[in-house]
Amino acid sequence: MMGETPASSDDETEEKEAAERRRKRRQMLWQLLLDWSPVLAELTKIVVQHLS
């Protein structure tokens, strides 16, 4: 038991790393959505014109 690190600090480190990965993934998804927004807007316009 002596000399071992507490499990809670490992858990906290893993949680922080997971939160950082989630933040990066969310940021990447938003950037992708922004990059493709003109294409998505044009597709939406075509679909609306086709359906009306």
Short mmCIF file of C-alpha atoms in Angstrom, two decimals:
data_model
loop_
_atom_site.label_atom_id
_atom_site.label_comp_id
_atom_site.label_asym_id
_atom_site.label_seq_id
_atom_site.Cartn_x
_atom_site.Cartn_y
_atom_site.Cartn_z
CA MET A 1 0.00 0.00 0.00
CA MET A 2 2.83 2.41 0.73
CA GLY A 3 4.20 4.28 -2.24
CA GLU A 4 1.10 3.77 -4.36
CA THR A 5 -0.64 6.74 -5.88
CA PRO A 6 -4.28 7.19 -4.96
CA ALA A 7 -6.69 5.93 -7.59
CA SER A 8 -8.64 9.16 -7.46
CA SER A 9 -5.78 11.16 -8.98
CA ASP A 10 -5.61 8.70 -11.89
CA ASP A 11 -9.37 8.99 -12.32
CA GLU A 12 -9.16 12.78 -12.31
CA THR A 13 -6.39 12.72 -14.92
CA GLU A 14 -8.41 10.38 -17.13
CA GLU A 15 -11.50 12.58 -16.75
CA LYS A 16 -9.51 15.69 -17.70
CA GLU A 17 -8.03 13.95 -20.74
CA ALA A 18 -11.47 12.69 -21.79
CA ALA A 19 -12.91 16.20 -21.40
CA GLU A 20 -10.09 17.62 -23.52
CA ARG A 21 -10.72 15.01 -26.24
CA ARG A 22 -14.44 15.82 -26.20
CA ARG A 23 -13.69 19.54 -26.47
CA LYS A 24 -11.35 19.01 -29.43
CA ARG A 25 -13.84 16.70 -31.16
CA ARG A 26 -16.66 19.23 -30.66
CA GLN A 27 -14.45 22.03 -31.99
CA MET A 28 -13.54 19.93 -35.03
CA LEU A 29 -17.21 19.13 -35.73
CA TRP A 30 -18.19 22.80 -35.53
CA GLN A 31 -15.36 23.73 -37.90
CA LEU A 32 -16.44 21.03 -40.34
CA LEU A 33 -20.03 22.25 -40.18
CA LEU A 34 -18.91 25.83 -40.83
CA ASP A 35 -16.74 24.73 -43.74
CA TRP A 36 -19.62 22.82 -45.33
CA SER A 37 -22.38 25.33 -44.50
CA PRO A 38 -22.48 26.92 -48.01
CA VAL A 39 -22.83 23.46 -49.57
CA LEU A 40 -25.52 22.45 -47.09
CA ALA A 41 -27.37 25.72 -47.70
CA GLU A 42 -27.34 25.15 -51.45
CA LEU A 43 -28.54 21.55 -51.06
CA THR A 44 -31.34 22.70 -48.78
CA LYS A 45 -32.37 25.31 -51.32
CA ILE A 46 -32.45 22.71 -54.11
CA VAL A 47 -34.52 20.31 -52.01
CA VAL A 48 -37.00 23.04 -51.04
CA GLN A 49 -37.36 24.12 -54.69
CA HIS A 50 -37.86 20.51 -55.74
CA LEU A 51 -40.54 19.87 -53.13
CA SER A 52 -42.50 23.06 -53.80
#
